[in-house]
C-alpha cells in the first residue's frame, strides 16, 4: 500500500501526527470517481486519543448527507452495542475503509479501497489505539490482511503488531438477522471484558517524571 507523507510530520512516531493533518492532506479528495456522486466526505468522528477505533465499510445515505459516520440505522445499533462494552460513542474513534458513499450502497471496489485506505492507515496511526474493532468483511480484510470471511473470524481477538483486533459482524447485517445480533452482543461484551482486564496505562506525570521517582 502507498504510504502517505503528511507535510510537516514526515518523521513523527505513531500517535504524534494530529488527525487534522491527515484530514488536511485528504482535502477535497478527487482521487477516485466516488467524488462525483458524494455529498460530503465522511472522515471520522470521536475521541482522537481513543483506546478503541471502530472501522466500518463506507458511508451510507445518512452519513453522506451529514458528513458523520454511523448516524443511520446501523449507527443506532452501533451505539447500543458500544453500551454493552461499557463505552459511549464519544469515547471511541469511528471511521470507515472508504470516506465517500458508493452509489446505492454497493460494495467498495478494489481501486477505491486502494486510493482511500492509506488515509485510514494514517488515521489509525494518529489515534494509535489499543484495540481495532472491524465491522464486517471489508474492514476485517484491510486490517487483518486476510481473505477469510467474517463468520469464521469473529468472536475472538487477533494480535497484529501493536494492535488487538476484534472482527465482528457489520451492525447493518444484524438489522434483519437475530442470530447475527446475538453474536454482535457477545462480541461487544468480549470487548468490554478485554478493556476491563487491560486498564489504560496511567498518563505520565507533568514533566514526564513518573510519580515516586522525582
Ligand atoms: N455503514 C458503514 O459501514 N459505515 C457508516 O458510516 C455507516 C454505515
PDB file of C-alpha atoms and ligand atoms in Angstrom:
ATOM      1  CA  UNK A   1       0.000   0.000   0.000  1.00  0.00           C
ATOM      2  CA  UNK A   2       1.177   3.515  -0.792  1.00  0.00           C
ATOM      3  CA  UNK A   3       2.460   5.232   2.355  1.00  0.00           C
ATOM      4  CA  UNK A   4       1.361   8.831   2.737  1.00  0.00           C
ATOM      5  CA  UNK A   5       3.757  11.629   3.579  1.00  0.00           C
ATOM      6  CA  UNK A   6       1.981  14.090   5.844  1.00  0.00           C
ATOM      7  CA  UNK A   7       3.560  17.511   5.195  1.00  0.00           C
ATOM      8  CA  UNK A   8       5.290  18.829   8.295  1.00  0.00           C
ATOM      9  CA  UNK A   9       5.059  15.451  10.072  1.00  0.00           C
ATOM     10  CA  UNK A  10       7.354  13.259   7.981  1.00  0.00           C
ATOM     11  CA  UNK A  11       9.404  11.831  10.849  1.00  0.00           C
ATOM     12  CA  UNK A  12       6.752  11.613  13.538  1.00  0.00           C
ATOM     13  CA  UNK A  13       6.183   8.482  15.562  1.00  0.00           C
ATOM     14  CA  UNK A  14       2.762   6.805  15.867  1.00  0.00           C
ATOM     15  CA  UNK A  15       0.365   8.933  17.879  1.00  0.00           C
ATOM     16  CA  UNK A  16       2.258  12.138  17.079  1.00  0.00           C
ATOM     17  CA  UNK A  17       0.527  13.192  13.854  1.00  0.00           C
ATOM     18  CA  UNK A  18      -2.732  15.061  14.530  1.00  0.00           C
ATOM     19  CA  UNK A  19      -5.861  13.806  12.792  1.00  0.00           C
ATOM     20  CA  UNK A  20      -6.334  17.342  11.441  1.00  0.00           C
ATOM     21  CA  UNK A  21      -3.110  16.942   9.405  1.00  0.00           C
ATOM     22  CA  UNK A  22      -4.451  13.707   7.875  1.00  0.00           C
ATOM     23  CA  UNK A  23      -7.765  15.427   7.128  1.00  0.00           C
ATOM     24  CA  UNK A  24      -5.923  18.373   5.528  1.00  0.00           C
ATOM     25  CA  UNK A  25      -3.992  16.013   3.255  1.00  0.00           C
ATOM     26  CA  UNK A  26      -7.246  14.345   2.152  1.00  0.00           C
ATOM     27  CA  UNK A  27      -8.559  17.799   1.203  1.00  0.00           C
ATOM     28  CA  UNK A  28     -11.460  17.963  -1.259  1.00  0.00           C
ATOM     29  CA  UNK A  29     -10.474  14.477  -2.443  1.00  0.00           C
ATOM     30  CA  UNK A  30     -10.819  13.683  -6.170  1.00  0.00           C
ATOM     31  CA  UNK A  31      -8.671  10.545  -6.148  1.00  0.00           C
ATOM     32  CA  UNK A  32     -11.493   8.233  -7.284  1.00  0.00           C
ATOM     33  CA  UNK A  33     -14.843   8.603  -9.086  1.00  0.00           C
ATOM     34  CA  UNK A  34     -16.836   8.469  -5.829  1.00  0.00           C
ATOM     35  CA  UNK A  35     -16.107  12.206  -5.545  1.00  0.00           C
ATOM     36  CA  UNK A  36     -18.596  12.775  -8.391  1.00  0.00           C
ATOM     37  CA  UNK A  37     -21.562  11.297  -6.500  1.00  0.00           C
ATOM     38  CA  UNK A  38     -20.821  12.096  -2.852  1.00  0.00           C
ATOM     39  CA  UNK A  39     -22.410  14.950  -0.909  1.00  0.00           C
ATOM     40  CA  UNK A  40     -19.838  15.013   1.906  1.00  0.00           C
ATOM     41  CA  UNK A  41     -16.569  13.306   2.692  1.00  0.00           C
ATOM     42  CA  UNK A  42     -17.105  11.266   5.869  1.00  0.00           C
ATOM     43  CA  UNK A  43     -13.677  11.394   7.515  1.00  0.00           C
ATOM     44  CA  UNK A  44     -14.278  10.115  11.053  1.00  0.00           C
ATOM     45  CA  UNK A  45     -15.729  11.050  14.404  1.00  0.00           C
ATOM     46  CA  UNK A  46     -14.955  10.686  18.094  1.00  0.00           C
ATOM     47  CA  UNK A  47     -12.033  10.795  20.502  1.00  0.00           C
ATOM     48  CA  UNK A  48      -8.705  11.427  18.753  1.00  0.00           C
ATOM     49  CA  UNK A  49      -6.949   9.669  21.682  1.00  0.00           C
ATOM     50  CA  UNK A  50      -9.359   6.737  21.991  1.00  0.00           C
ATOM     51  CA  UNK A  51      -8.236   3.273  23.132  1.00  0.00           C
ATOM     52  CA  UNK A  52     -10.696   1.785  20.646  1.00  0.00           C
ATOM     53  CA  UNK A  53     -11.001   2.545  16.933  1.00  0.00           C
ATOM     54  CA  UNK A  54     -14.099   1.233  15.158  1.00  0.00           C
ATOM     55  CA  UNK A  55     -13.679   0.658  11.402  1.00  0.00           C
ATOM     56  CA  UNK A  56     -16.764   0.341   9.193  1.00  0.00           C
ATOM     57  CA  UNK A  57     -17.124  -0.144   5.451  1.00  0.00           C
ATOM     58  CA  UNK A  58     -18.299   3.063   3.790  1.00  0.00           C
ATOM     59  CA  UNK A  59     -20.782   5.876   4.415  1.00  0.00           C
ATOM     60  CA  UNK A  60     -24.443   5.236   3.669  1.00  0.00           C
ATOM     61  CA  UNK A  61     -27.087   7.776   2.707  1.00  0.00           C
ATOM     62  CA  UNK A  62     -27.432   9.469   6.122  1.00  0.00           C
ATOM     63  CA  UNK A  63     -23.691   9.627   6.598  1.00  0.00           C
ATOM     64  CA  UNK A  64     -23.196  11.094   3.112  1.00  0.00           C
ATOM     65  CA  UNK A  65     -25.756  13.798   3.896  1.00  0.00           C
ATOM     66  CA  UNK A  66     -24.397  14.629   7.371  1.00  0.00           C
ATOM     67  CA  UNK A  67     -20.656  14.012   6.927  1.00  0.00           C
ATOM     68  CA  UNK A  68     -20.646  11.926  10.138  1.00  0.00           C
ATOM     69  CA  UNK A  69     -20.103   8.122  10.246  1.00  0.00           C
ATOM     70  CA  UNK A  70     -22.740   5.750  11.615  1.00  0.00           C
ATOM     71  CA  UNK A  71     -25.654   8.118  12.159  1.00  0.00           C
ATOM     72  CA  UNK A  72     -28.322   5.992  10.409  1.00  0.00           C
ATOM     73  CA  UNK A  73     -29.955   2.710  11.454  1.00  0.00           C
ATOM     74  CA  UNK A  74     -26.622   0.859  11.656  1.00  0.00           C
ATOM     75  CA  UNK A  75     -25.306   3.729  13.774  1.00  0.00           C
ATOM     76  CA  UNK A  76     -28.112   3.359  16.308  1.00  0.00           C
ATOM     77  CA  UNK A  77     -27.265  -0.323  16.536  1.00  0.00           C
ATOM     78  CA  UNK A  78     -23.595   0.506  16.960  1.00  0.00           C
ATOM     79  CA  UNK A  79     -24.380   2.940  19.816  1.00  0.00           C
ATOM     80  CA  UNK A  80     -26.348   0.193  21.625  1.00  0.00           C
ATOM     81  CA  UNK A  81     -23.531  -2.322  21.089  1.00  0.00           C
ATOM     82  CA  UNK A  82     -20.943   0.128  22.430  1.00  0.00           C
ATOM     83  CA  UNK A  83     -23.074   0.460  25.545  1.00  0.00           C
ATOM     84  CA  UNK A  84     -22.775  -3.316  26.073  1.00  0.00           C
ATOM     85  CA  UNK A  85     -18.988  -2.818  26.056  1.00  0.00           C
ATOM     86  CA  UNK A  86     -19.379  -0.002  28.602  1.00  0.00           C
ATOM     87  CA  UNK A  87     -18.442   2.650  26.051  1.00  0.00           C
ATOM     88  CA  UNK A  88     -20.055   5.844  24.844  1.00  0.00           C
ATOM     89  CA  UNK A  89     -19.736   6.856  21.238  1.00  0.00           C
ATOM     90  CA  UNK A  90     -17.611   9.899  22.169  1.00  0.00           C
ATOM     91  CA  UNK A  91     -15.107   7.610  23.939  1.00  0.00           C
ATOM     92  CA  UNK A  92     -14.156   5.759  20.721  1.00  0.00           C
ATOM     93  CA  UNK A  93     -12.984   6.884  17.287  1.00  0.00           C
ATOM     94  CA  UNK A  94     -15.208   5.792  14.381  1.00  0.00           C
ATOM     95  CA  UNK A  95     -14.164   5.748  10.731  1.00  0.00           C
ATOM     96  CA  UNK A  96     -14.579   3.730   7.532  1.00  0.00           C
ATOM     97  CA  UNK A  97     -12.491   2.000   4.869  1.00  0.00           C
ATOM     98  CA  UNK A  98     -13.992   4.401   2.281  1.00  0.00           C
ATOM     99  CA  UNK A  99     -14.624   8.075   3.031  1.00  0.00           C
ATOM    100  CA  UNK A 100     -17.264   8.561   0.300  1.00  0.00           C
ATOM    101  CA  UNK A 101     -20.557   6.771  -0.262  1.00  0.00           C
ATOM    102  CA  UNK A 102     -20.623   4.204  -3.079  1.00  0.00           C
ATOM    103  CA  UNK A 103     -23.743   4.800  -5.214  1.00  0.00           C
ATOM    104  CA  UNK A 104     -26.747   2.773  -3.967  1.00  0.00           C
ATOM    105  CA  UNK A 105     -24.520   1.451  -1.152  1.00  0.00           C
ATOM    106  CA  UNK A 106     -22.829  -1.042  -3.479  1.00  0.00           C
ATOM    107  CA  UNK A 107     -19.677  -2.808  -2.275  1.00  0.00           C
ATOM    108  CA  UNK A 108     -16.420  -0.835  -2.287  1.00  0.00           C
ATOM    109  CA  UNK A 109     -14.271  -1.575  -5.377  1.00  0.00           C
ATOM    110  CA  UNK A 110     -10.616  -2.618  -5.093  1.00  0.00           C
ATOM    111  CA  UNK A 111      -9.396   0.554  -6.817  1.00  0.00           C
ATOM    112  CA  UNK A 112     -11.451   2.724  -4.428  1.00  0.00           C
ATOM    113  CA  UNK A 113     -10.013   0.883  -1.432  1.00  0.00           C
ATOM    114  CA  UNK A 114      -6.511   1.279  -2.869  1.00  0.00           C
ATOM    115  CA  UNK A 115      -6.911   5.073  -3.112  1.00  0.00           C
ATOM    116  CA  UNK A 116      -8.730   5.615   0.183  1.00  0.00           C
ATOM    117  CA  UNK A 117      -7.231   3.122   2.626  1.00  0.00           C
ATOM    118  CA  UNK A 118      -3.867   4.920   3.048  1.00  0.00           C
ATOM    119  CA  UNK A 119      -5.880   7.621   4.838  1.00  0.00           C
ATOM    120  CA  UNK A 120      -7.464   5.024   7.136  1.00  0.00           C
ATOM    121  CA  UNK A 121      -3.982   3.747   7.888  1.00  0.00           C
ATOM    122  CA  UNK A 122      -2.848   7.255   8.848  1.00  0.00           C
ATOM    123  CA  UNK A 123      -5.961   7.809  10.986  1.00  0.00           C
ATOM    124  CA  UNK A 124      -5.181   4.651  12.921  1.00  0.00           C
ATOM    125  CA  UNK A 125      -1.513   5.653  13.219  1.00  0.00           C
ATOM    126  CA  UNK A 126      -2.638   9.035  14.536  1.00  0.00           C
ATOM    127  CA  UNK A 127      -5.061   7.711  17.168  1.00  0.00           C
ATOM    128  CA  UNK A 128      -2.769   4.711  17.893  1.00  0.00           C
ATOM    129  CA  UNK A 129      -5.429   2.775  19.829  1.00  0.00           C
ATOM    130  CA  UNK A 130      -5.035  -0.457  21.774  1.00  0.00           C
ATOM    131  CA  UNK A 131      -7.976  -2.126  20.038  1.00  0.00           C
ATOM    132  CA  UNK A 132      -9.358  -2.017  16.492  1.00  0.00           C
ATOM    133  CA  UNK A 133     -12.905  -3.325  16.067  1.00  0.00           C
ATOM    134  CA  UNK A 134     -13.551  -4.287  12.426  1.00  0.00           C
ATOM    135  CA  UNK A 135     -17.208  -4.110  11.395  1.00  0.00           C
ATOM    136  CA  UNK A 136     -17.772  -6.670   8.631  1.00  0.00           C
ATOM    137  CA  UNK A 137     -15.698  -8.134   5.824  1.00  0.00           C
ATOM    138  CA  UNK A 138     -14.190  -5.053   4.188  1.00  0.00           C
ATOM    139  CA  UNK A 139     -12.722  -3.615   7.390  1.00  0.00           C
ATOM    140  CA  UNK A 140     -11.522  -7.065   8.505  1.00  0.00           C
ATOM    141  CA  UNK A 141      -9.840  -7.799   5.166  1.00  0.00           C
ATOM    142  CA  UNK A 142      -7.989  -4.498   5.274  1.00  0.00           C
ATOM    143  CA  UNK A 143      -6.875  -4.617   8.916  1.00  0.00           C
ATOM    144  CA  UNK A 144      -6.054  -8.331   9.186  1.00  0.00           C
ATOM    145  CA  UNK A 145      -4.847  -8.692   5.571  1.00  0.00           C
ATOM    146  CA  UNK A 146      -6.958 -11.801   5.116  1.00  0.00           C
ATOM    147  CA  UNK A 147      -9.407 -13.200   2.603  1.00  0.00           C
ATOM    148  CA  UNK A 148     -11.105 -15.271   5.322  1.00  0.00           C
ATOM    149  CA  UNK A 149     -14.751 -14.367   5.922  1.00  0.00           C
ATOM    150  CA  UNK A 150     -16.082 -12.601   8.989  1.00  0.00           C
ATOM    151  CA  UNK A 151     -18.270 -15.553  10.031  1.00  0.00           C
ATOM    152  CA  UNK A 152     -15.245 -17.728  10.778  1.00  0.00           C
ATOM    153  CA  UNK A 153     -13.069 -14.909  12.163  1.00  0.00           C
ATOM    154  CA  UNK A 154     -15.457 -13.165  14.584  1.00  0.00           C
ATOM    155  CA  UNK A 155     -15.684 -13.934  18.283  1.00  0.00           C
ATOM    156  CA  UNK A 156     -12.035 -13.609  19.277  1.00  0.00           C
ATOM    157  CA  UNK A 157      -9.145 -11.161  19.372  1.00  0.00           C
ATOM    158  CA  UNK A 158      -6.180 -11.250  16.971  1.00  0.00           C
ATOM    159  CA  UNK A 159      -2.846  -9.520  17.530  1.00  0.00           C
ATOM    160  CA  UNK A 160      -1.166  -7.594  14.714  1.00  0.00           C
ATOM    161  CA  UNK A 161       1.931  -5.768  15.879  1.00  0.00           C
ATOM    162  CA  UNK A 162       0.776  -3.118  18.359  1.00  0.00           C
ATOM    163  CA  UNK A 163      -2.971  -3.729  17.955  1.00  0.00           C
ATOM    164  CA  UNK A 164      -5.522  -6.119  19.379  1.00  0.00           C
ATOM    165  CA  UNK A 165      -8.063  -6.649  16.617  1.00  0.00           C
ATOM    166  CA  UNK A 166     -11.654  -7.793  17.119  1.00  0.00           C
ATOM    167  CA  UNK A 167     -13.546  -8.654  13.921  1.00  0.00           C
ATOM    168  CA  UNK A 168     -17.336  -8.597  14.318  1.00  0.00           C
ATOM    169  CA  UNK A 169     -20.346  -8.721  12.007  1.00  0.00           C
ATOM    170  CA  UNK A 170     -21.351  -5.390  10.476  1.00  0.00           C
ATOM    171  CA  UNK A 171     -24.221  -3.972  12.600  1.00  0.00           C
ATOM    172  CA  UNK A 172     -26.289  -3.450   9.424  1.00  0.00           C
ATOM    173  CA  UNK A 173     -26.240  -7.232   8.879  1.00  0.00           C
ATOM    174  CA  UNK A 174     -27.945  -7.700  12.248  1.00  0.00           C
ATOM    175  CA  UNK A 175     -30.895  -5.446  11.489  1.00  0.00           C
ATOM    176  CA  UNK A 176     -32.853  -8.351   9.982  1.00  0.00           C
ATOM    177  CA  UNK A 177     -30.900 -11.324  11.338  1.00  0.00           C
ATOM    178  CA  UNK A 178     -31.367 -12.102  15.027  1.00  0.00           C
ATOM    179  CA  UNK A 179     -28.577 -14.695  15.079  1.00  0.00           C
ATOM    180  CA  UNK A 180     -26.076 -12.037  13.988  1.00  0.00           C
ATOM    181  CA  UNK A 181     -27.475  -9.730  16.657  1.00  0.00           C
ATOM    182  CA  UNK A 182     -26.709 -12.321  19.354  1.00  0.00           C
ATOM    183  CA  UNK A 183     -23.137 -12.732  18.014  1.00  0.00           C
ATOM    184  CA  UNK A 184     -22.633  -8.974  17.975  1.00  0.00           C
ATOM    185  CA  UNK A 185     -23.832  -8.635  21.547  1.00  0.00           C
ATOM    186  CA  UNK A 186     -21.465 -11.422  22.631  1.00  0.00           C
ATOM    187  CA  UNK A 187     -18.541  -9.812  20.774  1.00  0.00           C
ATOM    188  CA  UNK A 188     -19.103  -6.356  22.278  1.00  0.00           C
ATOM    189  CA  UNK A 189     -19.376  -7.958  25.718  1.00  0.00           C
ATOM    190  CA  UNK A 190     -15.989  -9.536  24.959  1.00  0.00           C
ATOM    191  CA  UNK A 191     -14.650  -6.077  24.071  1.00  0.00           C
ATOM    192  CA  UNK A 192     -15.892  -4.709  27.401  1.00  0.00           C
ATOM    193  CA  UNK A 193     -14.273  -7.612  29.238  1.00  0.00           C
ATOM    194  CA  UNK A 194     -10.944  -7.073  27.423  1.00  0.00           C
ATOM    195  CA  UNK A 195     -10.932  -3.367  28.318  1.00  0.00           C
ATOM    196  CA  UNK A 196     -11.724  -4.127  31.967  1.00  0.00           C
ATOM    197  CA  UNK A 197      -8.883  -6.654  32.082  1.00  0.00           C
ATOM    198  CA  UNK A 198      -6.422  -4.283  30.351  1.00  0.00           C
ATOM    199  CA  UNK A 199      -6.802  -0.875  32.018  1.00  0.00           C
ATOM    200  CA  UNK A 200      -5.222   2.101  30.261  1.00  0.00           C
ATOM    201  CA  UNK A 201      -1.649   2.845  31.276  1.00  0.00           C
ATOM    202  CA  UNK A 202      -1.592   5.884  33.600  1.00  0.00           C
ATOM    203  CA  UNK A 203      -0.641   9.142  31.874  1.00  0.00           C
ATOM    204  CA  UNK A 204       2.903  10.287  32.683  1.00  0.00           C
ATOM    205  CA  UNK A 205       3.135  12.893  35.452  1.00  0.00           C
ATOM    206  CA  UNK A 206       3.743  16.528  34.485  1.00  0.00           C
ATOM    207  CA  UNK A 207       7.232  16.885  33.059  1.00  0.00           C
ATOM    208  CA  UNK A 208       7.298  13.203  32.157  1.00  0.00           C
ATOM    209  CA  UNK A 209       8.728  12.085  35.528  1.00  0.00           C
ATOM    210  CA  UNK A 210       6.813   9.094  36.923  1.00  0.00           C
ATOM    211  CA  UNK A 211       5.323   9.783  40.356  1.00  0.00           C
ATOM    212  CA  UNK A 212       7.628   8.469  43.102  1.00  0.00           C
ATOM    213  CA  UNK A 213      10.812   8.804  41.018  1.00  0.00           C
ATOM    214  CA  UNK A 214      11.461  12.539  41.473  1.00  0.00           C
TER     215      UNK A 214
HETATM  216  N1  LIG B   1     -22.133   1.614   7.420  1.00  0.00           N
HETATM  217  C1  LIG B   1     -20.794   1.780   7.436  1.00  0.00           C
HETATM  218  O1  LIG B   1     -20.045   0.847   7.204  1.00  0.00           O
HETATM  219  N2  LIG B   1     -20.314   2.988   7.745  1.00  0.00           N
HETATM  220  C2  LIG B   1     -21.094   4.034   8.039  1.00  0.00           C
HETATM  221  O2  LIG B   1     -20.559   5.111   8.331  1.00  0.00           O
HETATM  222  C3  LIG B   1     -22.479   3.831   8.018  1.00  0.00           C
HETATM  223  C4  LIG B   1     -22.981   2.618   7.702  1.00  0.00           C
END
